[in-house]
Tab-separated table of C-alpha atoms in Angstrom:
chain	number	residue	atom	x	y	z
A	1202	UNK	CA	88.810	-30.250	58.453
A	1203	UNK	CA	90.125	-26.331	58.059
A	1204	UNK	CA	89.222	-25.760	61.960
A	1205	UNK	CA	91.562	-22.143	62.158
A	1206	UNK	CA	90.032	-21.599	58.418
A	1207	UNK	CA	85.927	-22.143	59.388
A	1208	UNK	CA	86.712	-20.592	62.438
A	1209	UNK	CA	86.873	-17.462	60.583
A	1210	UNK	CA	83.900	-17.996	58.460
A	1211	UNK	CA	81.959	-14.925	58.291
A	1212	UNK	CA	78.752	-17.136	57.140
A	1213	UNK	CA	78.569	-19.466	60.001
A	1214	UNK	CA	79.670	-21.046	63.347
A	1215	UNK	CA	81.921	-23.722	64.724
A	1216	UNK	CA	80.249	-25.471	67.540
A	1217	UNK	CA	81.072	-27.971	69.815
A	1218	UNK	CA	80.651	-31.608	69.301
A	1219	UNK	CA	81.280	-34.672	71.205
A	1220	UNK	CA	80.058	-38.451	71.083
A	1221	UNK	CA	81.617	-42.110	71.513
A	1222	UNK	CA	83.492	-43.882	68.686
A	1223	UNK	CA	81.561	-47.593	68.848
A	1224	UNK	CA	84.819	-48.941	67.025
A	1225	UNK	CA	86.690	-48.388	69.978
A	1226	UNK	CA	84.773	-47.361	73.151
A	1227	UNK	CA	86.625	-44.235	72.944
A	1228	UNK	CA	85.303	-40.589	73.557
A	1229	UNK	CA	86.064	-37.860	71.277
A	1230	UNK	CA	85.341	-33.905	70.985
A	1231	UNK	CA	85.664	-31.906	67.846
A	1232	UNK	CA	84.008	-29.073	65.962
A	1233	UNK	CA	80.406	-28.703	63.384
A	1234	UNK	CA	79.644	-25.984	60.992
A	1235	UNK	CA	76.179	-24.489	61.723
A	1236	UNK	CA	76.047	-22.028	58.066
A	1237	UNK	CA	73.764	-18.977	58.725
A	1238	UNK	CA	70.677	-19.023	56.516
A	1239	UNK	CA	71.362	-17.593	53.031
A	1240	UNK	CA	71.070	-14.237	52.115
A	1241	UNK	CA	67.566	-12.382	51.889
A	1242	UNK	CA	68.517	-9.808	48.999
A	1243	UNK	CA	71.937	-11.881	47.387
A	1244	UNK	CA	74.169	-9.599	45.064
A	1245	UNK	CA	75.722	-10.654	41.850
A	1246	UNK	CA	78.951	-9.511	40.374
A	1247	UNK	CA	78.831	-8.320	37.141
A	1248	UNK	CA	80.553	-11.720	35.761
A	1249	UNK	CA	78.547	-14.093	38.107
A	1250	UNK	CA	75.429	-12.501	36.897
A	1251	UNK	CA	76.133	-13.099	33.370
A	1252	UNK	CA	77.530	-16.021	33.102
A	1253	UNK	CA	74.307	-16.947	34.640
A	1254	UNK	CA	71.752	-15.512	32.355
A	1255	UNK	CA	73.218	-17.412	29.290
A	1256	UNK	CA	72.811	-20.142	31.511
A	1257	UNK	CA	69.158	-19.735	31.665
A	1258	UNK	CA	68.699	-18.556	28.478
A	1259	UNK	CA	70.718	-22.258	26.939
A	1260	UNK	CA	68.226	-24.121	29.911
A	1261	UNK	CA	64.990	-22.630	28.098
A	1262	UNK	CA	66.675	-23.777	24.353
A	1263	UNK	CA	66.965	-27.356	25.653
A	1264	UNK	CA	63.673	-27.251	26.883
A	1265	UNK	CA	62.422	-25.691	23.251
A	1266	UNK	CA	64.497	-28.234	21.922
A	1267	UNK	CA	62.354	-31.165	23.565
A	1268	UNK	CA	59.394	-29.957	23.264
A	1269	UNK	CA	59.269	-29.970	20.044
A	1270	UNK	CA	59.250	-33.944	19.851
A	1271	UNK	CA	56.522	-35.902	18.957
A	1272	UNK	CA	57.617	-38.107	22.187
A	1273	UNK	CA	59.741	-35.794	24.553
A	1274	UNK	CA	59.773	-38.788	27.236
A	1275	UNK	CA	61.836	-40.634	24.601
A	1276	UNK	CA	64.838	-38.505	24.989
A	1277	UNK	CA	64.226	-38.299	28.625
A	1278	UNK	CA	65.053	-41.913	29.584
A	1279	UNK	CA	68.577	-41.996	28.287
A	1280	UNK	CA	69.457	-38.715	29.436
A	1281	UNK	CA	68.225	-39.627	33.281
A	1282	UNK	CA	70.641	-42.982	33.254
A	1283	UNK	CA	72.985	-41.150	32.172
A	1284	UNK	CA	73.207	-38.286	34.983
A	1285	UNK	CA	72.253	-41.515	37.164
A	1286	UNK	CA	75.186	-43.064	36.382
A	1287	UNK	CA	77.211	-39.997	37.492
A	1288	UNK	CA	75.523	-38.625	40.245
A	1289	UNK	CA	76.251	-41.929	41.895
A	1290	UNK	CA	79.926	-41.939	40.488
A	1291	UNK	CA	80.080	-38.741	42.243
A	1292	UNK	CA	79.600	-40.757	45.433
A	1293	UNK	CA	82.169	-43.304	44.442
A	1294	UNK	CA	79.213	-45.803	43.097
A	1295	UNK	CA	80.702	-47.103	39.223
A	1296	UNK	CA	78.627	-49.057	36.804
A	1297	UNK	CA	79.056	-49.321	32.898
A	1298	UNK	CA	76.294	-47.499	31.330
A	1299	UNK	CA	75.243	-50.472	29.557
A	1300	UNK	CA	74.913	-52.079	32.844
A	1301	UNK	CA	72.393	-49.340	34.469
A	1302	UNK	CA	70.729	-50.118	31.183
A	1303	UNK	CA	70.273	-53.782	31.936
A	1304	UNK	CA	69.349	-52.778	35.458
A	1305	UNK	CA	65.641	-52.105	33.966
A	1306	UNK	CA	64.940	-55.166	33.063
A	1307	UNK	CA	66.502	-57.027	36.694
A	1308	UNK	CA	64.409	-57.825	39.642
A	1309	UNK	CA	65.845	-57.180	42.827
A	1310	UNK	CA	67.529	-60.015	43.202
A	1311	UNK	CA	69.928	-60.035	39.878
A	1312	UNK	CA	71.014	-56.638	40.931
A	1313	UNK	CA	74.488	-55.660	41.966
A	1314	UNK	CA	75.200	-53.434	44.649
A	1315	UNK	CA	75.839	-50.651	41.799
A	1316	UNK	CA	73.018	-51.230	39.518
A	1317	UNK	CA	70.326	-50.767	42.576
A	1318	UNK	CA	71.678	-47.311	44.020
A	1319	UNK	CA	71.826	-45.996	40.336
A	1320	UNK	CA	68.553	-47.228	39.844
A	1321	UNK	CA	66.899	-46.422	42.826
A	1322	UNK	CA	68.120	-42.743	41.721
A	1323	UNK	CA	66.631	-43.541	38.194
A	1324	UNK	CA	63.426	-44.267	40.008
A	1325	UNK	CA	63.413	-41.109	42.432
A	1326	UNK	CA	63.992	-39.085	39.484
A	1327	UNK	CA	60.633	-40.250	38.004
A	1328	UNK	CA	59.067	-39.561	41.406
A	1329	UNK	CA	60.185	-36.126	41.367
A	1330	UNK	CA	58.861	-35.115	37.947
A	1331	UNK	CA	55.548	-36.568	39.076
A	1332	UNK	CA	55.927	-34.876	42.916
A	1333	UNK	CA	56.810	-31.003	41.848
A	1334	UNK	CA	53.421	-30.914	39.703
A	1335	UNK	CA	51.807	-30.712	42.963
A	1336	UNK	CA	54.076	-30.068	45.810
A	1337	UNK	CA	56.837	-27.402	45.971
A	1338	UNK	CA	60.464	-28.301	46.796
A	1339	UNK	CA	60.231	-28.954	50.801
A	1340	UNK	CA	61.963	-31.206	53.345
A	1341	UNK	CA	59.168	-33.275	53.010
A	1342	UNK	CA	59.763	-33.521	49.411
A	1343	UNK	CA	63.334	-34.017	50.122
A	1344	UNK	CA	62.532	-36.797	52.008
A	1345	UNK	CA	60.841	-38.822	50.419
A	1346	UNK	CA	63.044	-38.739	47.584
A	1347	UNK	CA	65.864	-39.425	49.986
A	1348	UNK	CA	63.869	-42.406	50.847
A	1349	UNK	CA	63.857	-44.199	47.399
A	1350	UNK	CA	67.330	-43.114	46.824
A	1351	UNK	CA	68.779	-45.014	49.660
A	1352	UNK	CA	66.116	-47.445	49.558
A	1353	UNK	CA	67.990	-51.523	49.584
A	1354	UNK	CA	71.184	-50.196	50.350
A	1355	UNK	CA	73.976	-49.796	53.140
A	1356	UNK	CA	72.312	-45.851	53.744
A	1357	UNK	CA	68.891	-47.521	54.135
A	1358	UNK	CA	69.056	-46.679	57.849
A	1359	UNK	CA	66.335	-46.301	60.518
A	1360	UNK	CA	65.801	-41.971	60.152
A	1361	UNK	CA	65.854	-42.553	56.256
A	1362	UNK	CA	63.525	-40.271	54.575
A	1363	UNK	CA	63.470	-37.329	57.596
A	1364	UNK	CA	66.284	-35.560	58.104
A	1365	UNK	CA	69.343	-37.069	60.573
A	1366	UNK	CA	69.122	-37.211	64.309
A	1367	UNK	CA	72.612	-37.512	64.515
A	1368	UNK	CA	75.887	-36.555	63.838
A	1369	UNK	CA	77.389	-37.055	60.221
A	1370	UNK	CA	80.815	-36.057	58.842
A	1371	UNK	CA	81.906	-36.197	55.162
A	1372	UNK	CA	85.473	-38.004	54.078
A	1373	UNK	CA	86.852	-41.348	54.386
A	1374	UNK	CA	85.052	-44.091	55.848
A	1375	UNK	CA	85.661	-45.554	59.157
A	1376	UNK	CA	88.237	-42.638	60.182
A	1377	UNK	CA	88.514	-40.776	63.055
A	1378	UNK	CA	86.231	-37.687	62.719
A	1379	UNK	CA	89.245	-35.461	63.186
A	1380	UNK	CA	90.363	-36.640	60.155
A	1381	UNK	CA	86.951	-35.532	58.052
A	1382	UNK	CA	86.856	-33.095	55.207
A	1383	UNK	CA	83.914	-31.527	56.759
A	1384	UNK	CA	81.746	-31.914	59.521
A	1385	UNK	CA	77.933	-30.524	58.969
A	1386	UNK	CA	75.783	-29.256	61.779
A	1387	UNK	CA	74.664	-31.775	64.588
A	1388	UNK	CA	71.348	-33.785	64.046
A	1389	UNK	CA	69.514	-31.638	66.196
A	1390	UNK	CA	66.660	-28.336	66.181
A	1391	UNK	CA	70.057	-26.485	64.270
A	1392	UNK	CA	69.257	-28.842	61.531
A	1393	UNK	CA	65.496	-28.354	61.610
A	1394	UNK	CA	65.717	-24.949	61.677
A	1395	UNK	CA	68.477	-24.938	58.852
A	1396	UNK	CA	66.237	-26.660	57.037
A	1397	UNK	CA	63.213	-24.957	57.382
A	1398	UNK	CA	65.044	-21.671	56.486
A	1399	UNK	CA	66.191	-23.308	53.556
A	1400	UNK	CA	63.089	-24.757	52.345
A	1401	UNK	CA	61.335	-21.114	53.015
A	1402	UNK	CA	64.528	-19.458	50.897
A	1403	UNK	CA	64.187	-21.943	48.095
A	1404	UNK	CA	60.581	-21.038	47.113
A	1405	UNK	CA	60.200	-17.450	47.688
A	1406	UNK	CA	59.104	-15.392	45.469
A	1407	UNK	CA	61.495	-12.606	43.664
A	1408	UNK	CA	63.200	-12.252	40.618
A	1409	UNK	CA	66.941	-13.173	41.584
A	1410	UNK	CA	68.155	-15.085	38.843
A	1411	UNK	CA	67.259	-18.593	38.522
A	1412	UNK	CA	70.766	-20.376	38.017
A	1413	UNK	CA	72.326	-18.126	40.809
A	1414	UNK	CA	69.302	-19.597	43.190
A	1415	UNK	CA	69.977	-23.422	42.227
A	1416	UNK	CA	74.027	-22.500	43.158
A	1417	UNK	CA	73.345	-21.098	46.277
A	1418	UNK	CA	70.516	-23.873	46.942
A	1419	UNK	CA	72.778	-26.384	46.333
A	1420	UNK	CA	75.871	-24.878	48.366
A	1421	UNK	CA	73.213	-24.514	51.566
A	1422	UNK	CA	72.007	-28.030	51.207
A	1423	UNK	CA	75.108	-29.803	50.921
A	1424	UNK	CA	76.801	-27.383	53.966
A	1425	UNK	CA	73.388	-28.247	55.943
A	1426	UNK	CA	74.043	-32.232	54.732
A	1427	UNK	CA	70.213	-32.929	56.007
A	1428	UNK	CA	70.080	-36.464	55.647
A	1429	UNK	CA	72.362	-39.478	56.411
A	1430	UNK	CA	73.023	-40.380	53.383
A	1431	UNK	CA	72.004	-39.748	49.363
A	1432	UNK	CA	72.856	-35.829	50.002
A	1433	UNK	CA	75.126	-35.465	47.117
A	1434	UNK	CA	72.650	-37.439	44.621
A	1435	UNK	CA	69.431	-35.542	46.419
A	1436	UNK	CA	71.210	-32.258	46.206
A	1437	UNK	CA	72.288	-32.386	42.222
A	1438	UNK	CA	68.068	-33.765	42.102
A	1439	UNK	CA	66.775	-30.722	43.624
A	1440	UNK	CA	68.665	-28.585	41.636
A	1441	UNK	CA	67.137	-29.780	38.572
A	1442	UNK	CA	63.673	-29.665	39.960
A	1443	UNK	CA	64.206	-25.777	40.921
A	1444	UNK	CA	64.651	-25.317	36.904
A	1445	UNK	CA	61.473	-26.951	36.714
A	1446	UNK	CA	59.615	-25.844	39.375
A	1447	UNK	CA	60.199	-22.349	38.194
A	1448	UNK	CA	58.641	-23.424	35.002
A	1449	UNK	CA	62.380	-22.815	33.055
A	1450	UNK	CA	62.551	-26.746	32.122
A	1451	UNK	CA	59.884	-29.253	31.738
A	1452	UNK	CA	61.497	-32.451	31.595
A	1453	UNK	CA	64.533	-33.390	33.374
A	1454	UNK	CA	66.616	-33.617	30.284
A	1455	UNK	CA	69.820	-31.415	32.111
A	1456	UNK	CA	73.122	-33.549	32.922
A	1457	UNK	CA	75.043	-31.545	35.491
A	1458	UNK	CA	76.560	-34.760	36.871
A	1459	UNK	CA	78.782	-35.834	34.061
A	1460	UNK	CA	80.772	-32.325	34.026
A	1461	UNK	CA	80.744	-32.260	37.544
A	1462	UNK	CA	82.183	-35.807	37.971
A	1463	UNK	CA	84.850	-34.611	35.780
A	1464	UNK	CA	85.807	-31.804	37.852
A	1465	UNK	CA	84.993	-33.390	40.996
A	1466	UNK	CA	88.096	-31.996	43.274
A	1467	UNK	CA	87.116	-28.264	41.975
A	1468	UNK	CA	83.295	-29.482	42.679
A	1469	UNK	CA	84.247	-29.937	46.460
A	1470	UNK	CA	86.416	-26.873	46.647
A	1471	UNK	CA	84.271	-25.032	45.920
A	1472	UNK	CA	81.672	-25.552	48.249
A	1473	UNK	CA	84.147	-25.346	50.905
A	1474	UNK	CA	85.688	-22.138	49.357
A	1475	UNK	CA	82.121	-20.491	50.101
A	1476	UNK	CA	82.061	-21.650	53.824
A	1477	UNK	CA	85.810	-20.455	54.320
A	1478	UNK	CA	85.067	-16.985	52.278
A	1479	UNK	CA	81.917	-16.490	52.546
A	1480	UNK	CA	82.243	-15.005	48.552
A	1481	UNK	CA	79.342	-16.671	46.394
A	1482	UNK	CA	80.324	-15.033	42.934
A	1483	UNK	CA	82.668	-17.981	42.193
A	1484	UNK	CA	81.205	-20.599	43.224
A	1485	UNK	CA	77.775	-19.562	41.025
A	1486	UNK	CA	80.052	-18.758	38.291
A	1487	UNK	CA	81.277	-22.259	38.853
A	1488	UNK	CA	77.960	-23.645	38.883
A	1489	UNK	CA	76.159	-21.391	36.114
A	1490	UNK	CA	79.120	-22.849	33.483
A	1491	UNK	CA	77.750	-26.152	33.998
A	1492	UNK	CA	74.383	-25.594	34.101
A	1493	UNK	CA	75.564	-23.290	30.062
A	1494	UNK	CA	77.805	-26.032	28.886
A	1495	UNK	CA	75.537	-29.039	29.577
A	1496	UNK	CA	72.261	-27.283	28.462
A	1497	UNK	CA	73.972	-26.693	25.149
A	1498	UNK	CA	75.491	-29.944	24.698
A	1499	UNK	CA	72.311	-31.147	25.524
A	1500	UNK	CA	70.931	-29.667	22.573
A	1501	UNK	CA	73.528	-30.993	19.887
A	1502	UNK	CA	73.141	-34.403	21.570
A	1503	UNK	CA	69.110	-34.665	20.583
A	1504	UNK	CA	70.257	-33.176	17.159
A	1505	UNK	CA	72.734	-36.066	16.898
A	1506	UNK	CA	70.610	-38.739	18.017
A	1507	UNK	CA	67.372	-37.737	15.450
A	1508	UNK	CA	69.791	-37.572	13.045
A	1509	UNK	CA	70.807	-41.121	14.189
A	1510	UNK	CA	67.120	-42.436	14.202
A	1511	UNK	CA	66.395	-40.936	10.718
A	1512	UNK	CA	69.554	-42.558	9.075
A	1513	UNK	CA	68.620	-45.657	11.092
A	1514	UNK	CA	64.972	-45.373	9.478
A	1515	UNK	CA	65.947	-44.408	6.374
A	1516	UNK	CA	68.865	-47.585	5.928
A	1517	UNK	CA	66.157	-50.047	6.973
A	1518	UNK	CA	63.210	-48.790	4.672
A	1519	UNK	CA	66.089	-49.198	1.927
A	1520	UNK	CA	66.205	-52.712	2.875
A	1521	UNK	CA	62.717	-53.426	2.463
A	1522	UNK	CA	62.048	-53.514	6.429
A	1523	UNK	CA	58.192	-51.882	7.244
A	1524	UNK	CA	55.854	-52.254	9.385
A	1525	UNK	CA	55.879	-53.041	13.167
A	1526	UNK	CA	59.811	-53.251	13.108
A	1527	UNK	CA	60.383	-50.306	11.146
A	1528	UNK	CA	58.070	-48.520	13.872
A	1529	UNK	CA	60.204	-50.440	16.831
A	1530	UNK	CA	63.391	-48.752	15.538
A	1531	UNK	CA	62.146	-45.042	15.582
A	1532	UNK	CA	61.960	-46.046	19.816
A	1533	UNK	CA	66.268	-46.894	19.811
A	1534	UNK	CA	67.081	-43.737	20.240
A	1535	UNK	CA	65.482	-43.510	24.450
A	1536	UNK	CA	65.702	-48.123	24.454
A	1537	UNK	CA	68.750	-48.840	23.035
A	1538	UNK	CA	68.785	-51.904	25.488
A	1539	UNK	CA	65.491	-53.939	25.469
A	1540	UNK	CA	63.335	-56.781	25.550
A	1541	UNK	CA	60.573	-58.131	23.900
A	1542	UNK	CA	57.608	-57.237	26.495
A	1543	UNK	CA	59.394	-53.766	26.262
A	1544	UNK	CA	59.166	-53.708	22.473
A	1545	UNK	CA	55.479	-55.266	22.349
A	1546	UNK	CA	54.722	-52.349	24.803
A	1547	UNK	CA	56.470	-49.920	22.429
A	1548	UNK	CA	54.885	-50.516	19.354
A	1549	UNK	CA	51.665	-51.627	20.984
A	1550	UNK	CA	51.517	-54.943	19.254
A	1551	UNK	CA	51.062	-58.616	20.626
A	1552	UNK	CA	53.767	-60.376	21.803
A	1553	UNK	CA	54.426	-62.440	18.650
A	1554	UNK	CA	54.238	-59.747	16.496
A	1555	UNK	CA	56.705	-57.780	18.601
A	1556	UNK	CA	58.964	-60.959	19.002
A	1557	UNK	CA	58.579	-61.120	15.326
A	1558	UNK	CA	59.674	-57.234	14.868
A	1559	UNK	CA	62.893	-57.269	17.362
A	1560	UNK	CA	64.083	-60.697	15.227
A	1561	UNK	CA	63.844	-58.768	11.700
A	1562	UNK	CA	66.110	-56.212	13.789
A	1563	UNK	CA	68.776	-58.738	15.111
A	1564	UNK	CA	68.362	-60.342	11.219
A	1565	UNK	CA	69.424	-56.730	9.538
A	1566	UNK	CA	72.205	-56.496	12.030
A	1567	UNK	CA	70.509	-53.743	14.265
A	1568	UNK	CA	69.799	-55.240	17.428
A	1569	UNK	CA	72.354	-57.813	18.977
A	1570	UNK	CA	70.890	-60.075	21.474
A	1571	UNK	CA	73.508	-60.250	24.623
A	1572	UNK	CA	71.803	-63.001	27.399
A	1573	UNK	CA	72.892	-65.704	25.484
A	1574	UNK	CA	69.806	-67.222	24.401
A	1575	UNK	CA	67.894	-67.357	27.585
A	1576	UNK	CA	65.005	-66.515	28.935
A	1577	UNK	CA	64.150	-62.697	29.308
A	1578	UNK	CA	66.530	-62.383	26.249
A	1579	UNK	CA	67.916	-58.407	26.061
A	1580	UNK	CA	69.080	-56.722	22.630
A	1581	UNK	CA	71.186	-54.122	22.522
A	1582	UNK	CA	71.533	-51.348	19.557
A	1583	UNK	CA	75.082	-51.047	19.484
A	1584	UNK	CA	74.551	-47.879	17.345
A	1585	UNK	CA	72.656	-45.702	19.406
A	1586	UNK	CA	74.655	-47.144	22.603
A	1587	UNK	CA	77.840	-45.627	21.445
A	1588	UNK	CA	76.238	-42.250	21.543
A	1589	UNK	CA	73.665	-41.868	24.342
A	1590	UNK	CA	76.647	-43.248	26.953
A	1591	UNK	CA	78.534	-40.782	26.111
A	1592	UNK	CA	75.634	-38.092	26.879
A	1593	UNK	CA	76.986	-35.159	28.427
């Protein structure tokens, strides 16, 4: 950690720390950050303040963009594995995409180590779409979302879902904390009141620019680093429920985690840059390109994919396919891995009729199945596959 460098921070405090490394027996003292709460009245430069206002203004096209779908939640499903996938890459957690696919239709027991943290972040997402109708963003909130994240894992600890009681640092893994890329404020009323400051900043009401708000959100909450683990995932998470808590987005159909994985050193620089500095412009500049660049690639990707399910529609009605298959197909586009209790839900058919449906698929070369043969059989759409992992 930059010790001289956050010494100097004008936005915060180094303060002393000490403890017992249980590896060795052996004391050790070294330094926290405690950040200041964030601004009351924040200023944007000129460039920073643009940059995010086309932000918002691509955010609110996506959103037009869905909601103009007969089935919005469709769409949605890919689009969550796919910033599942790499949030948790983020946090050095790698799975295939056709694998946090599969991970769907797994019980607990056929899941790798992988497919459970990406899904346990699938299934926190769906918790917070159904949480901020009623609650606002809060530690509480926070929490419990922290709690399904982690939930099964090595970071299912004993203080999961409330914020830490205890010291934390951020780098390699079983290292001396002298040897950390950051060390966050200790576990202690610092935190709570970090947090409550944070919480209180988050949902005030004024008109400073959305985007800007989610950067500077997301800089405090990762500098705070409330919870023992699942920050990074949680963090990314909130920021997409702050679009739609201020009614901007209505679905969480935003992927900041794929251009952020592929920037990930800049990513961590520039939080720190902020702490060091002290200068916010950047890092929302940073942020807002993101937040512009994945909002409008989000909007050629649906265009791509309808296109996809109309040519996909279109080739099979050629072929003489109707009915209850021809209906299953229209769903590829958000299930381009399923089964056939998936498809029978689908289409709302029986089960033999659906069975029936998902074999005149495999027949015309649509749907591959890929469990050889056994029991809870999975098919795959190899077409629609190639484009929704690539989702940006």
């Amino acid at each position: 950690m930059d010790v001289d460098g956050l010494r100097k921070s004008p936005i915060g405090e180094l303060v002393p720390i000490s403890g017992t490394d249980p590896r060795t027996g052996l004391g050790w003292s070294y330094w926290a950050f405690v950040p200041q709460p964030l601004p009351a009245s924040p200023t944007l430069g000129a460039r920073a303040a643009n940059i995010a206002g086309l932000a918002a203004m691509e955010v609110a096209r996506l959103d037009q963009a869905v909601s103009q779908l007969p089935r919005p939640e469709i769409l949605v499903r890919p689009t969550v594995r796919r910033e599942a996938a790499s949030t948790s890459a983020l946090e050095g957690t790698y799975a295939s995409f056709d694998d946090v696919l599969e991970a769907d239709f797994l019980d607990d027991r056929q899941l790798t180590v992988e497919q459970r943290e990406i899904r346990n972040y699938v299934t926190a997402t769906d918790q917070a779409v159904e949480l901020i109708k009623t609650y606002p963003i809060s530690r509480n909130l926070a929490g419990r979302l922290q709690a399904t994240i982690v939930k099964g894992t090595q970071g299912d600890s004993f203080d999961a879902g409330d914020i830490r009681q205890r010291q934390v640092a951020i780098g390699p893994k079983n290292r001396p904390i002298e040897e950390a890329r950051f060390v966050p404020v200790p576990g202690d009323d610092r935190l709570v009141q970090g947090m409550s400051d944070w919480e209180k900043w988050v949902n005030r009401d004024d008109d400073f620019m959305i985007v800007a708000r989610m950067a500077m959100a997301h800089y405090q909450f990762e500098t705070l680093h409330p919870f023992a683990d699942g920050n990074g995932r949680l963090g990314r998470l909130i920021a997409i429920l702050q679009l739609m808590q201020d009614g901007v987005l209505r679905w969480p159909v935003l992927n900041l985690a794929p251009w952020l994985e592929q920037r990930r050193d800049v990513y961590q620089q520039g939080l720190l840059d902020v702490t060091l500095t002290g200068d916010f412009d950047p890092w929302i500049e940073f942020f807002a390109e993101a937040v512009h660049v994945q909002a409008r690639a989000g909007v050629q990707k649906i265009t791509q994919l309808l296109i996809l399910r109309d040519s996909i529609v279109e080739d099979l009605r050629v072929q003489g396919v109707k009915g209850t298959a021809l209906h299953l197909a229209e769903f590829l586009i958000g299930y381009p891995v399923l089964d056939v209790p998936t498809a029978r839900i689908l289409t709302g058919k029986g089960f033999e009729t659906a069975n029936q449906a998902v074999a005149k698929l495999v027949d015309k070369g649509l749907l591959v199945e890929i469990t050889g043969k056994r029991q809870n059989r999975l098919f795959v759409c190899r077409q629609v596959l190639n484009v929704t992992q690539f989702l940006v």
